[in-house]
Amino acid sequence: MPETTDASWVVVARASGLTQANIISGRIESEGIPTQLRYEAAGAIYGITIDGLGEVKILVPAPDRARAQELLARSYEEGE
C-alpha cells in the first residue's frame, strides 16, 4: 500500500534520482493528475544516489491514487 505523507497526498512511486522522477511525474501529469516530488536536498544537490539520499518520492492527491497506479502499471510499446 502506498505511503501516506499527509491527509491529501500519497506516495505512488519512488525513483532513484530526479531524472527518473521527472519522467514518472510527467507520465502521470500528462493524464491530468497533479504530482509533487519529495526528496532530500543533499541527494539533489550532490547527485548522491546511495543509502536512499537520491530517492525521490512521487506523490499524487489521495483521490487520484488508483488512477495513477493504473497509469504506471501500463507498459507502452514503441509506436503507441
CSV table of N, CA, C and O in Angstrom, one decimal:
chain,number,residue,atom,x,y,z
A,1,MET,N,0.8,-1.2,0.0
A,1,MET,CA,0.0,0.0,0.0
A,1,MET,C,0.9,1.2,0.0
A,1,MET,O,1.9,1.3,0.7
A,2,PRO,N,0.5,2.3,-0.8
A,2,PRO,CA,1.4,3.5,-0.8
A,2,PRO,C,1.5,4.2,0.5
A,2,PRO,O,0.5,4.1,1.3
A,3,GLU,N,2.6,4.8,0.8
A,3,GLU,CA,2.8,5.5,2.0
A,3,GLU,C,2.0,6.8,1.9
A,3,GLU,O,2.0,7.5,0.9
A,4,THR,N,1.4,7.2,3.0
A,4,THR,CA,0.7,8.5,3.1
A,4,THR,C,1.6,9.5,3.8
A,4,THR,O,2.1,9.2,4.9
A,5,THR,N,1.8,10.6,3.2
A,5,THR,CA,2.6,11.6,3.9
A,5,THR,C,1.8,12.7,4.6
A,5,THR,O,2.3,13.4,5.4
A,6,ASP,N,0.6,12.9,4.2
A,6,ASP,CA,-0.3,13.8,4.9
A,6,ASP,C,-1.7,13.4,4.4
A,6,ASP,O,-1.9,12.4,3.7
A,7,ALA,N,-2.7,14.1,4.9
A,7,ALA,CA,-4.1,13.7,4.6
A,7,ALA,C,-4.5,13.8,3.2
A,7,ALA,O,-5.4,13.1,2.7
A,8,SER,N,-3.8,14.6,2.3
A,8,SER,CA,-4.3,14.7,1.0
A,8,SER,C,-3.4,14.2,-0.1
A,8,SER,O,-3.8,14.1,-1.3
A,9,TRP,N,-2.1,13.9,0.1
A,9,TRP,CA,-1.2,13.4,-0.9
A,9,TRP,C,-0.6,12.0,-0.4
A,9,TRP,O,-0.3,11.8,0.7
A,10,VAL,N,-0.5,11.1,-1.4
A,10,VAL,CA,0.1,9.8,-1.1
A,10,VAL,C,1.2,9.5,-2.1
A,10,VAL,O,1.2,9.9,-3.2
A,11,VAL,N,2.1,8.7,-1.7
A,11,VAL,CA,3.2,8.2,-2.5
A,11,VAL,C,2.8,7.1,-3.4
A,11,VAL,O,2.2,6.1,-2.9
A,12,VAL,N,2.9,7.3,-4.7
A,12,VAL,CA,2.6,6.2,-5.7
A,12,VAL,C,3.8,5.6,-6.3
A,12,VAL,O,3.7,4.5,-6.9
A,13,ALA,N,4.9,6.2,-6.2
A,13,ALA,CA,6.2,5.6,-6.8
A,13,ALA,C,7.4,6.2,-6.1
A,13,ALA,O,7.3,7.3,-5.5
A,14,ARG,N,8.5,5.6,-6.3
A,14,ARG,CA,9.8,6.0,-5.8
A,14,ARG,C,10.8,5.9,-7.0
A,14,ARG,O,10.7,5.0,-7.7
A,15,ALA,N,11.6,6.9,-7.1
A,15,ALA,CA,12.6,6.9,-8.2
A,15,ALA,C,14.0,7.1,-7.6
A,15,ALA,O,14.2,7.6,-6.5
A,16,SER,N,15.0,6.6,-8.3
A,16,SER,CA,16.4,6.8,-7.8
A,16,SER,C,17.0,8.0,-8.6
A,16,SER,O,17.8,7.8,-9.5
A,17,GLY,N,16.6,9.2,-8.2
A,17,GLY,CA,17.1,10.4,-8.8
A,17,GLY,C,16.0,11.2,-9.4
A,17,GLY,O,14.9,10.8,-9.8
A,18,LEU,N,16.3,12.5,-9.6
A,18,LEU,CA,15.4,13.5,-10.2
A,18,LEU,C,15.0,13.2,-11.6
A,18,LEU,O,13.9,13.5,-12.0
A,19,THR,N,16.0,12.7,-12.4
A,19,THR,CA,15.7,12.5,-13.8
A,19,THR,C,14.6,11.4,-14.0
A,19,THR,O,13.6,11.7,-14.7
A,20,GLN,N,14.7,10.3,-13.3
A,20,GLN,CA,13.7,9.3,-13.3
A,20,GLN,C,12.4,9.7,-12.7
A,20,GLN,O,11.3,9.5,-13.3
A,21,ALA,N,12.5,10.5,-11.7
A,21,ALA,CA,11.3,11.0,-11.0
A,21,ALA,C,10.5,12.0,-11.9
A,21,ALA,O,9.3,11.9,-12.0
A,22,ASN,N,11.2,12.8,-12.7
A,22,ASN,CA,10.5,13.7,-13.6
A,22,ASN,C,9.9,13.0,-14.8
A,22,ASN,O,8.8,13.4,-15.2
A,23,ILE,N,10.5,11.9,-15.2
A,23,ILE,CA,9.8,11.1,-16.2
A,23,ILE,C,8.5,10.5,-15.7
A,23,ILE,O,7.5,10.5,-16.4
A,24,ILE,N,8.6,9.9,-14.5
A,24,ILE,CA,7.4,9.3,-13.9
A,24,ILE,C,6.3,10.3,-13.7
A,24,ILE,O,5.2,10.1,-14.0
A,25,SER,N,6.8,11.5,-13.1
A,25,SER,CA,5.8,12.6,-12.8
A,25,SER,C,5.2,13.1,-14.1
A,25,SER,O,4.0,13.3,-14.2
A,26,GLY,N,6.0,13.2,-15.2
A,26,GLY,CA,5.4,13.7,-16.4
A,26,GLY,C,4.4,12.7,-17.0
A,26,GLY,O,3.4,13.2,-17.6
A,27,ARG,N,4.7,11.5,-16.9
A,27,ARG,CA,3.7,10.4,-17.4
A,27,ARG,C,2.4,10.6,-16.6
A,27,ARG,O,1.3,10.5,-17.3
A,28,ILE,N,2.4,10.8,-15.3
A,28,ILE,CA,1.2,11.0,-14.6
A,28,ILE,C,0.5,12.3,-14.9
A,28,ILE,O,-0.7,12.3,-15.1
A,29,GLU,N,1.3,13.4,-14.9
A,29,GLU,CA,0.7,14.7,-15.2
A,29,GLU,C,0.1,14.8,-16.6
A,29,GLU,O,-0.8,15.5,-16.8
A,30,SER,N,0.6,14.0,-17.6
A,30,SER,CA,0.1,14.0,-18.9
A,30,SER,C,-1.4,13.5,-19.0
A,30,SER,O,-2.1,13.8,-19.9
A,31,GLU,N,-1.8,12.8,-17.9
A,31,GLU,CA,-3.2,12.4,-17.8
A,31,GLU,C,-4.0,13.3,-16.9
A,31,GLU,O,-5.1,12.9,-16.5
A,32,GLY,N,-3.5,14.4,-16.6
A,32,GLY,CA,-4.3,15.4,-15.8
A,32,GLY,C,-4.2,15.2,-14.3
A,32,GLY,O,-5.0,15.9,-13.6
A,33,ILE,N,-3.3,14.4,-13.8
A,33,ILE,CA,-3.2,14.2,-12.4
A,33,ILE,C,-2.0,15.0,-11.9
A,33,ILE,O,-0.9,14.9,-12.3
A,34,PRO,N,-2.2,16.0,-10.9
A,34,PRO,CA,-1.1,16.7,-10.4
A,34,PRO,C,-0.1,15.9,-9.6
A,34,PRO,O,-0.5,14.8,-9.0
A,35,THR,N,1.1,16.2,-9.5
A,35,THR,CA,2.1,15.5,-8.7
A,35,THR,C,3.0,16.4,-7.9
A,35,THR,O,3.0,17.6,-8.2
A,36,GLN,N,3.6,15.9,-6.9
A,36,GLN,CA,4.6,16.6,-6.1
A,36,GLN,C,5.8,15.6,-6.0
A,36,GLN,O,5.6,14.4,-5.9
A,37,LEU,N,7.0,16.2,-5.9
A,37,LEU,CA,8.2,15.4,-5.7
A,37,LEU,C,8.7,15.7,-4.3
A,37,LEU,O,8.8,16.9,-4.0
A,38,ARG,N,9.1,14.7,-3.6
A,38,ARG,CA,9.7,14.9,-2.3
A,38,ARG,C,11.1,14.2,-2.2
A,38,ARG,O,11.1,13.0,-2.6
A,39,TYR,N,12.1,14.9,-1.8
A,39,TYR,CA,13.4,14.3,-1.8
A,39,TYR,C,14.3,15.1,-0.8
A,39,TYR,O,14.0,16.2,-0.5
A,40,GLU,N,15.4,14.5,-0.4
A,40,GLU,CA,16.4,15.1,0.4
A,40,GLU,C,17.2,16.1,-0.4
A,40,GLU,O,17.7,15.7,-1.5
A,41,ALA,N,17.5,17.3,0.0
A,41,ALA,CA,18.2,18.3,-0.7
A,41,ALA,C,19.6,17.8,-1.1
A,41,ALA,O,20.1,18.1,-2.2
A,42,ALA,N,20.3,17.1,-0.2
A,42,ALA,CA,21.7,16.7,-0.4
A,42,ALA,C,21.7,15.8,-1.6
A,42,ALA,O,22.7,15.9,-2.4
A,43,GLY,N,20.8,14.9,-1.7
A,43,GLY,CA,20.8,14.0,-2.9
A,43,GLY,C,20.7,14.7,-4.2
A,43,GLY,O,21.3,14.4,-5.2
A,44,ALA,N,19.8,15.8,-4.2
A,44,ALA,CA,19.6,16.5,-5.4
A,44,ALA,C,20.8,17.4,-5.7
A,44,ALA,O,21.2,17.6,-6.9
A,45,ILE,N,21.4,18.1,-4.7
A,45,ILE,CA,22.5,19.0,-4.9
A,45,ILE,C,23.7,18.3,-5.4
A,45,ILE,O,24.4,18.7,-6.3
A,46,TYR,N,24.1,17.2,-4.7
A,46,TYR,CA,25.3,16.5,-5.0
A,46,TYR,C,25.2,15.3,-5.9
A,46,TYR,O,26.2,14.6,-6.2
A,47,GLY,N,23.9,14.9,-6.2
A,47,GLY,CA,23.7,13.8,-7.1
A,47,GLY,C,24.0,12.5,-6.4
A,47,GLY,O,24.3,11.5,-7.1
A,48,ILE,N,23.9,12.4,-5.1
A,48,ILE,CA,24.1,11.2,-4.4
A,48,ILE,C,22.9,10.3,-4.5
A,48,ILE,O,21.8,10.7,-4.3
A,49,THR,N,23.2,9.0,-4.9
A,49,THR,CA,22.1,8.1,-5.0
A,49,THR,C,22.4,6.8,-4.2
A,49,THR,O,21.9,5.7,-4.5
A,50,ILE,N,23.1,6.9,-3.1
A,50,ILE,CA,23.3,5.8,-2.2
A,50,ILE,C,22.6,6.0,-0.9
A,50,ILE,O,22.4,7.1,-0.5
A,51,ASP,N,22.4,4.9,-0.2
A,51,ASP,CA,21.7,4.9,1.1
A,51,ASP,C,20.4,5.8,1.1
A,51,ASP,O,20.1,6.4,2.1
A,52,GLY,N,19.7,5.8,0.0
A,52,GLY,CA,18.4,6.4,0.0
A,52,GLY,C,18.5,7.9,-0.2
A,52,GLY,O,17.4,8.6,-0.3
A,53,LEU,N,19.7,8.5,-0.3
A,53,LEU,CA,19.7,10.0,-0.4
A,53,LEU,C,19.2,10.5,-1.7
A,53,LEU,O,18.7,11.6,-1.8
A,54,GLY,N,19.4,9.7,-2.8
A,54,GLY,CA,18.9,10.1,-4.1
A,54,GLY,C,17.5,9.7,-4.4
A,54,GLY,O,17.0,10.0,-5.4
A,55,GLU,N,16.8,9.1,-3.4
A,55,GLU,CA,15.5,8.6,-3.6
A,55,GLU,C,14.5,9.8,-3.7
A,55,GLU,O,14.6,10.8,-2.9
A,56,VAL,N,13.6,9.8,-4.7
A,56,VAL,CA,12.6,10.8,-4.8
A,56,VAL,C,11.2,10.1,-4.8
A,56,VAL,O,11.0,9.1,-5.4
A,57,LYS,N,10.4,10.6,-3.9
A,57,LYS,CA,9.0,10.1,-3.8
A,57,LYS,C,8.1,10.9,-4.7
A,57,LYS,O,8.2,12.1,-4.7
A,58,ILE,N,7.3,10.2,-5.5
A,58,ILE,CA,6.3,10.9,-6.4
A,58,ILE,C,4.9,10.7,-5.7
A,58,ILE,O,4.5,9.6,-5.4
A,59,LEU,N,4.3,11.9,-5.4
A,59,LEU,CA,3.0,11.9,-4.7
A,59,LEU,C,1.9,12.4,-5.6
A,59,LEU,O,2.2,13.2,-6.5
A,60,VAL,N,0.7,12.0,-5.4
A,60,VAL,CA,-0.5,12.4,-6.1
A,60,VAL,C,-1.6,12.7,-5.0
A,60,VAL,O,-1.5,12.1,-3.9
A,61,PRO,N,-2.6,13.5,-5.3
A,61,PRO,CA,-3.7,13.6,-4.4
A,61,PRO,C,-4.3,12.2,-4.1
A,61,PRO,O,-4.4,11.4,-5.0
A,62,ALA,N,-4.7,12.0,-2.9
A,62,ALA,CA,-5.2,10.7,-2.5
A,62,ALA,C,-6.4,10.2,-3.4
A,62,ALA,O,-6.4,9.0,-3.7
A,63,PRO,N,-7.3,11.1,-3.8
A,63,PRO,CA,-8.4,10.6,-4.6
A,63,PRO,C,-7.9,10.0,-6.0
A,63,PRO,O,-8.6,9.3,-6.7
A,64,ASP,N,-6.7,10.5,-6.4
A,64,ASP,CA,-6.2,10.1,-7.8
A,64,ASP,C,-5.2,8.9,-7.7
A,64,ASP,O,-4.7,8.5,-8.7
A,65,ARG,N,-5.1,8.3,-6.5
A,65,ARG,CA,-4.1,7.2,-6.3
A,65,ARG,C,-4.3,6.1,-7.2
A,65,ARG,O,-3.4,5.6,-7.9
A,66,ALA,N,-5.5,5.5,-7.2
A,66,ALA,CA,-5.8,4.3,-8.0
A,66,ALA,C,-5.5,4.6,-9.5
A,66,ALA,O,-4.9,3.7,-10.2
A,67,ARG,N,-6.0,5.7,-10.0
A,67,ARG,CA,-5.8,6.0,-11.4
A,67,ARG,C,-4.3,6.2,-11.8
A,67,ARG,O,-3.8,5.7,-12.8
A,68,ALA,N,-3.5,6.8,-10.9
A,68,ALA,CA,-2.1,7.0,-11.1
A,68,ALA,C,-1.4,5.6,-11.1
A,68,ALA,O,-0.5,5.4,-11.9
A,69,GLN,N,-1.8,4.8,-10.2
A,69,GLN,CA,-1.2,3.4,-10.2
A,69,GLN,C,-1.5,2.6,-11.4
A,69,GLN,O,-0.7,1.9,-11.9
A,70,GLU,N,-2.7,2.8,-11.9
A,70,GLU,CA,-3.1,2.1,-13.2
A,70,GLU,C,-2.2,2.6,-14.3
A,70,GLU,O,-1.7,1.9,-15.2
A,71,LEU,N,-2.0,4.0,-14.4
A,71,LEU,CA,-1.1,4.5,-15.5
A,71,LEU,C,0.3,4.0,-15.4
A,71,LEU,O,0.9,3.7,-16.4
A,72,LEU,N,0.8,3.9,-14.2
A,72,LEU,CA,2.2,3.4,-14.0
A,72,LEU,C,2.3,1.9,-14.3
A,72,LEU,O,3.4,1.5,-14.6
A,73,ALA,N,1.2,1.2,-14.1
A,73,ALA,CA,1.3,-0.2,-14.4
A,73,ALA,C,1.2,-0.6,-15.9
A,73,ALA,O,1.6,-1.7,-16.3
A,74,ARG,N,0.8,0.4,-16.7
A,74,ARG,CA,0.7,0.1,-18.1
A,74,ARG,C,2.1,0.1,-18.7
A,74,ARG,O,3.0,0.8,-18.3
A,75,SER,N,2.3,-0.8,-19.7
A,75,SER,CA,3.5,-0.7,-20.5
A,75,SER,C,3.2,-0.2,-21.9
A,75,SER,O,2.1,-0.4,-22.4
A,76,TYR,N,4.2,0.5,-22.4
A,76,TYR,CA,4.0,1.2,-23.7
A,76,TYR,C,4.9,0.6,-24.7
A,76,TYR,O,6.1,0.5,-24.5
A,77,GLU,N,4.4,0.1,-25.8
A,77,GLU,CA,5.2,-0.4,-26.9
A,77,GLU,C,5.6,0.7,-27.8
A,77,GLU,O,4.9,1.7,-27.9
A,78,GLU,N,6.7,0.6,-28.5
A,78,GLU,CA,7.1,1.6,-29.5
A,78,GLU,C,6.0,1.8,-30.5
A,78,GLU,O,5.4,0.9,-31.0
A,79,GLY,N,5.7,3.1,-30.8
A,79,GLY,CA,4.7,3.4,-31.7
A,79,GLY,C,3.3,3.7,-31.2
A,79,GLY,O,2.4,4.1,-31.9
A,80,GLU,N,3.2,3.5,-29.9
A,80,GLU,CA,1.9,3.8,-29.2
A,80,GLU,C,1.7,5.2,-29.0
A,80,GLU,O,2.6,5.9,-28.7
